PDB file of C-alpha atoms in Angstrom:
ATOM      1  CA  MET H 236     192.405  29.698 -80.559  1.00 47.00           C
ATOM      2  CA  ASP H 237     189.714  28.557 -82.981  1.00 62.00           C
ATOM      3  CA  SER H 238     191.287  27.037 -86.101  1.00 83.00           C
ATOM      4  CA  ARG H 239     188.460  28.512 -88.249  1.00 80.00           C
ATOM      5  CA  VAL H 240     189.366  31.973 -86.983  1.00 85.00           C
ATOM      6  CA  ASP H 241     193.084  31.278 -87.575  1.00 83.00           C
ATOM      7  CA  HIS H 242     192.366  30.123 -91.117  1.00 83.00           C
ATOM      8  CA  ALA H 243     190.222  33.194 -91.805  1.00 84.00           C
ATOM      9  CA  VAL H 244     192.912  35.508 -90.410  1.00 85.00           C
ATOM     10  CA  ASP H 245     195.533  33.842 -92.622  1.00 85.00           C
ATOM     11  CA  GLN H 246     193.254  34.225 -95.649  1.00 85.00           C
ATOM     12  CA  LEU H 247     192.710  37.928 -94.922  1.00 87.00           C
ATOM     13  CA  LYS H 248     196.410  38.586 -94.309  1.00 86.00           C
ATOM     14  CA  SER H 249     197.363  36.833 -97.555  1.00 86.00           C
ATOM     15  CA  GLY H 250     194.880  39.136 -99.301  1.00 85.00           C
ATOM     16  CA  GLY H 251     196.639  42.181 -97.873  1.00 86.00           C
ATOM     17  CA  VAL H 252     194.110  42.914 -95.123  1.00 87.00           C
ATOM     18  CA  ARG H 253     195.680  44.270 -91.942  1.00 88.00           C
ATOM     19  CA  MET H 254     194.360  42.646 -88.757  1.00 88.00           C
ATOM     20  CA  THR H 255     193.322  45.131 -86.091  1.00 90.00           C
ATOM     21  CA  PRO H 256     192.070  44.053 -82.647  1.00 91.00           C
ATOM     22  CA  GLN H 257     188.568  45.249 -83.575  1.00 93.00           C
ATOM     23  CA  ARG H 258     188.593  43.395 -86.885  1.00 94.00           C
ATOM     24  CA  TYR H 259     189.744  40.229 -85.137  1.00 93.00           C
ATOM     25  CA  ALA H 260     187.002  40.584 -82.482  1.00 95.00           C
ATOM     26  CA  ILE H 261     184.278  41.028 -85.116  1.00 96.00           C
ATOM     27  CA  LEU H 262     185.531  38.013 -87.070  1.00 93.00           C
ATOM     28  CA  GLN H 263     185.767  35.847 -83.957  1.00 93.00           C
ATOM     29  CA  TYR H 264     182.282  36.908 -82.839  1.00 94.00           C
ATOM     30  CA  LEU H 265     180.841  35.939 -86.235  1.00 92.00           C
ATOM     31  CA  MET H 266     182.669  32.608 -86.326  1.00 89.00           C
ATOM     32  CA  GLU H 267     181.391  31.705 -82.852  1.00 88.00           C
ATOM     33  CA  SER H 268     177.846  32.992 -83.387  1.00 86.00           C
ATOM     34  CA  HIS H 269     175.030  30.692 -84.431  1.00 80.00           C
ATOM     35  CA  ASP H 270     172.241  33.245 -84.500  1.00 82.00           C
ATOM     36  CA  HIS H 271     173.123  35.265 -87.603  1.00 89.00           C
ATOM     37  CA  PRO H 272     173.648  38.631 -85.924  1.00 91.00           C
ATOM     38  CA  THR H 273     172.915  42.022 -87.436  1.00 91.00           C
ATOM     39  CA  ALA H 274     175.644  44.669 -87.540  1.00 93.00           C
ATOM     40  CA  ASP H 275     173.925  46.441 -84.619  1.00 93.00           C
ATOM     41  CA  GLU H 276     173.912  43.241 -82.557  1.00 92.00           C
ATOM     42  CA  ILE H 277     177.630  42.743 -83.237  1.00 95.00           C
ATOM     43  CA  TYR H 278     178.268  46.361 -82.236  1.00 97.00           C
ATOM     44  CA  ARG H 279     176.267  46.024 -78.990  1.00 96.00           C
ATOM     45  CA  ALA H 280     178.048  42.776 -78.079  1.00 96.00           C
ATOM     46  CA  LEU H 281     181.565  44.122 -78.666  1.00 97.00           C
ATOM     47  CA  SER H 282     181.331  47.811 -77.730  1.00 96.00           C
ATOM     48  CA  PRO H 283     181.837  47.218 -73.956  1.00 96.00           C
ATOM     49  CA  GLN H 284     185.278  45.693 -74.687  1.00 96.00           C
ATOM     50  CA  TYR H 285     186.073  48.126 -77.538  1.00 95.00           C
ATOM     51  CA  PRO H 286     184.815  51.610 -76.541  1.00 93.00           C
ATOM     52  CA  SER H 287     186.160  53.179 -79.753  1.00 93.00           C
ATOM     53  CA  LEU H 288     184.197  50.722 -81.911  1.00 94.00           C
ATOM     54  CA  SER H 289     181.485  52.311 -84.085  1.00 95.00           C
ATOM     55  CA  VAL H 290     178.608  50.811 -86.064  1.00 94.00           C
ATOM     56  CA  ALA H 291     180.343  52.116 -89.215  1.00 95.00           C
ATOM     57  CA  THR H 292     183.486  50.154 -88.284  1.00 95.00           C
ATOM     58  CA  VAL H 293     181.389  47.009 -87.910  1.00 96.00           C
ATOM     59  CA  TYR H 294     179.739  47.553 -91.320  1.00 94.00           C
ATOM     60  CA  ASN H 295     183.079  48.291 -93.005  1.00 95.00           C
ATOM     61  CA  ASN H 296     184.636  45.137 -91.590  1.00 95.00           C
ATOM     62  CA  LEU H 297     181.629  43.018 -92.557  1.00 95.00           C
ATOM     63  CA  LYS H 298     182.096  44.255 -96.134  1.00 94.00           C
ATOM     64  CA  VAL H 299     185.768  43.213 -95.986  1.00 93.00           C
ATOM     65  CA  PHE H 300     184.753  39.739 -94.768  1.00 93.00           C
ATOM     66  CA  ILE H 301     182.058  39.390 -97.445  1.00 92.00           C
ATOM     67  CA  ASP H 302     184.464  40.486-100.193  1.00 91.00           C
ATOM     68  CA  ALA H 303     186.997  37.927 -98.899  1.00 90.00           C
ATOM     69  CA  GLY H 304     184.379  35.160 -99.111  1.00 88.00           C
ATOM     70  CA  LEU H 305     184.364  34.520 -95.353  1.00 89.00           C
ATOM     71  CA  VAL H 306     180.852  35.708 -94.532  1.00 90.00           C
ATOM     72  CA  ARG H 307     177.454  35.689 -96.235  1.00 88.00           C
ATOM     73  CA  GLU H 308     174.991  38.537 -95.962  1.00 89.00           C
ATOM     74  CA  HIS H 309     171.328  37.550 -95.719  1.00 83.00           C
ATOM     75  CA  THR H 310     168.790  40.217 -96.554  1.00 81.00           C
ATOM     76  CA  TYR H 311     165.100  39.666 -95.998  1.00 67.00           C
ATOM     77  CA  GLY H 312     162.686  42.451 -96.889  1.00 61.00           C
ATOM     78  CA  ASP H 313     163.167  45.680 -94.968  1.00 59.00           C
ATOM     79  CA  ASP H 314     164.789  44.077 -91.940  1.00 63.00           C
ATOM     80  CA  SER H 315     168.456  44.583 -91.174  1.00 75.00           C
ATOM     81  CA  SER H 316     170.866  42.283 -92.925  1.00 87.00           C
ATOM     82  CA  ARG H 317     172.050  39.287 -90.933  1.00 86.00           C
ATOM     83  CA  PHE H 318     175.531  37.871 -91.267  1.00 88.00           C
ATOM     84  CA  ASP H 319     176.546  34.213 -91.348  1.00 86.00           C
ATOM     85  CA  ALA H 320     180.070  32.796 -91.223  1.00 84.00           C
ATOM     86  CA  ASP H 321     178.788  29.259 -91.879  1.00 81.00           C
ATOM     87  CA  LEU H 322     179.361  28.844 -95.612  1.00 75.00           C
ATOM     88  CA  SER H 323     178.191  25.222 -95.758  1.00 74.00           C
ATOM     89  CA  ASP H 324     174.957  24.253 -97.506  1.00 74.00           C
ATOM     90  CA  HIS H 325     172.261  24.813 -94.904  1.00 77.00           C
ATOM     91  CA  TYR H 326     168.814  26.313 -94.592  1.00 83.00           C
ATOM     92  CA  HIS H 327     167.102  28.786 -92.287  1.00 82.00           C
ATOM     93  CA  ALA H 328     163.921  29.014 -90.238  1.00 87.00           C
ATOM     94  CA  ILE H 329     162.912  32.647 -89.683  1.00 84.00           C
ATOM     95  CA  CYS H 330     160.493  34.051 -87.122  1.00 87.00           C
ATOM     96  CA  THR H 331     158.079  36.459 -88.798  1.00 85.00           C
ATOM     97  CA  LYS H 332     157.546  38.335 -85.517  1.00 87.00           C
ATOM     98  CA  CYS H 333     161.031  38.940 -84.039  1.00 85.00           C
ATOM     99  CA  GLY H 334     163.277  38.083 -86.999  1.00 80.00           C
ATOM    100  CA  THR H 335     165.218  35.324 -85.238  1.00 83.00           C
ATOM    101  CA  MET H 336     167.002  33.142 -87.793  1.00 83.00           C
ATOM    102  CA  VAL H 337     167.975  29.561 -86.954  1.00 85.00           C
ATOM    103  CA  ASP H 338     169.886  27.037 -89.063  1.00 80.00           C
ATOM    104  CA  PHE H 339     168.368  23.654 -89.755  1.00 83.00           C
ATOM    105  CA  GLU H 340     169.953  20.724 -91.500  1.00 78.00           C
ATOM    106  CA  HIS H 341     168.417  19.133 -94.560  1.00 81.00           C
ATOM    107  CA  PRO H 342     170.115  17.357 -97.446  1.00 80.00           C
ATOM    108  CA  PRO H 343     170.906  19.920-100.182  1.00 75.00           C
ATOM    109  CA  ILE H 344     168.064  20.116-102.688  1.00 80.00           C
ATOM    110  CA  LYS H 345     170.139  19.794-105.867  1.00 81.00           C
ATOM    111  CA  ASP H 346     167.201  18.595-107.970  1.00 85.00           C
ATOM    112  CA  VAL H 347     165.639  22.078-107.647  1.00 85.00           C
ATOM    113  CA  GLU H 348     168.780  23.587-109.182  1.00 87.00           C
ATOM    114  CA  GLU H 349     168.742  20.969-111.953  1.00 90.00           C
ATOM    115  CA  ALA H 350     165.039  21.638-112.662  1.00 91.00           C
ATOM    116  CA  ALA H 351     165.699  25.387-112.797  1.00 90.00           C
ATOM    117  CA  THR H 352     168.556  24.845-115.256  1.00 92.00           C
ATOM    118  CA  ALA H 353     166.441  22.547-117.431  1.00 94.00           C
ATOM    119  CA  SER H 354     163.435  24.868-117.576  1.00 94.00           C
ATOM    120  CA  THR H 355     165.205  28.247-117.808  1.00 94.00           C
ATOM    121  CA  GLY H 356     168.568  27.574-119.418  1.00 94.00           C
ATOM    122  CA  PHE H 357     170.232  29.439-116.518  1.00 93.00           C
ATOM    123  CA  SER H 358     173.600  28.301-115.237  1.00 92.00           C
ATOM    124  CA  VAL H 359     172.473  27.875-111.641  1.00 87.00           C
ATOM    125  CA  PHE H 360     175.192  28.291-109.022  1.00 82.00           C
ATOM    126  CA  GLY H 361     173.144  27.990-105.860  1.00 80.00           C
ATOM    127  CA  HIS H 362     169.881  28.547-104.069  1.00 77.00           C
ATOM    128  CA  ARG H 363     168.609  29.569-100.685  1.00 77.00           C
ATOM    129  CA  MET H 364     165.634  28.243 -98.834  1.00 78.00           C
ATOM    130  CA  GLU H 365     163.981  29.507 -95.723  1.00 81.00           C
ATOM    131  CA  VAL H 366     160.853  28.568 -93.861  1.00 85.00           C
ATOM    132  CA  TYR H 367     158.780  31.118 -91.947  1.00 88.00           C
ATOM    133  CA  GLY H 368     156.827  30.862 -88.731  1.00 90.00           C
ATOM    134  CA  LEU H 369     156.906  31.838 -85.082  1.00 92.00           C
ATOM    135  CA  CYS H 370     159.914  30.965 -82.911  1.00 90.00           C
ATOM    136  CA  PRO H 371     159.170  29.202 -79.595  1.00 91.00           C
ATOM    137  CA  THR H 372     159.346  32.486 -77.637  1.00 91.00           C
ATOM    138  CA  CYS H 373     156.982  34.381 -79.939  1.00 92.00           C
ATOM    139  CA  LYS H 374     154.673  31.356 -80.220  1.00 89.00           C
ATOM    140  CA  THR H 375     154.319  31.312 -76.402  1.00 89.00           C
ATOM    141  CA  MET H 376     153.650  35.067 -76.299  1.00 85.00           C
ATOM    142  CA  HIS H 377     151.192  34.778 -79.223  1.00 72.00           C
ATOM    143  CA  ALA H 378     149.133  31.967 -77.660  1.00 66.00           C
TER     144      ALA H 378
END
């Protein structure tokens, strides 16, 4: 079993959250996913194994995971939220045609946070950066 999943389960249980098979499956799917799925994508992936699973159950469990600090919700315009269990400092490339979101590594840009603090007086606690373009699939179809 994935030690990240084990650790997350322990954290939830210590917070009084009961682990159901569906909740475990959603958490494991998120921890193993690298493509920032939407709630609907999670539902479609897991519903064959869990016929009683509903989209509402997926949303409710995602809220539990967000509140527990295990998952981040990314919202971009009117598109569906995407969910990310990778809490490390990382950035995203987003396809403007299909909405695909891919992580890319870059050293954290701390000087932007420092500049924001200096010019605004805000106590900055983080930032997010994304770049936009066409993913390889959409770029091929667009050409």
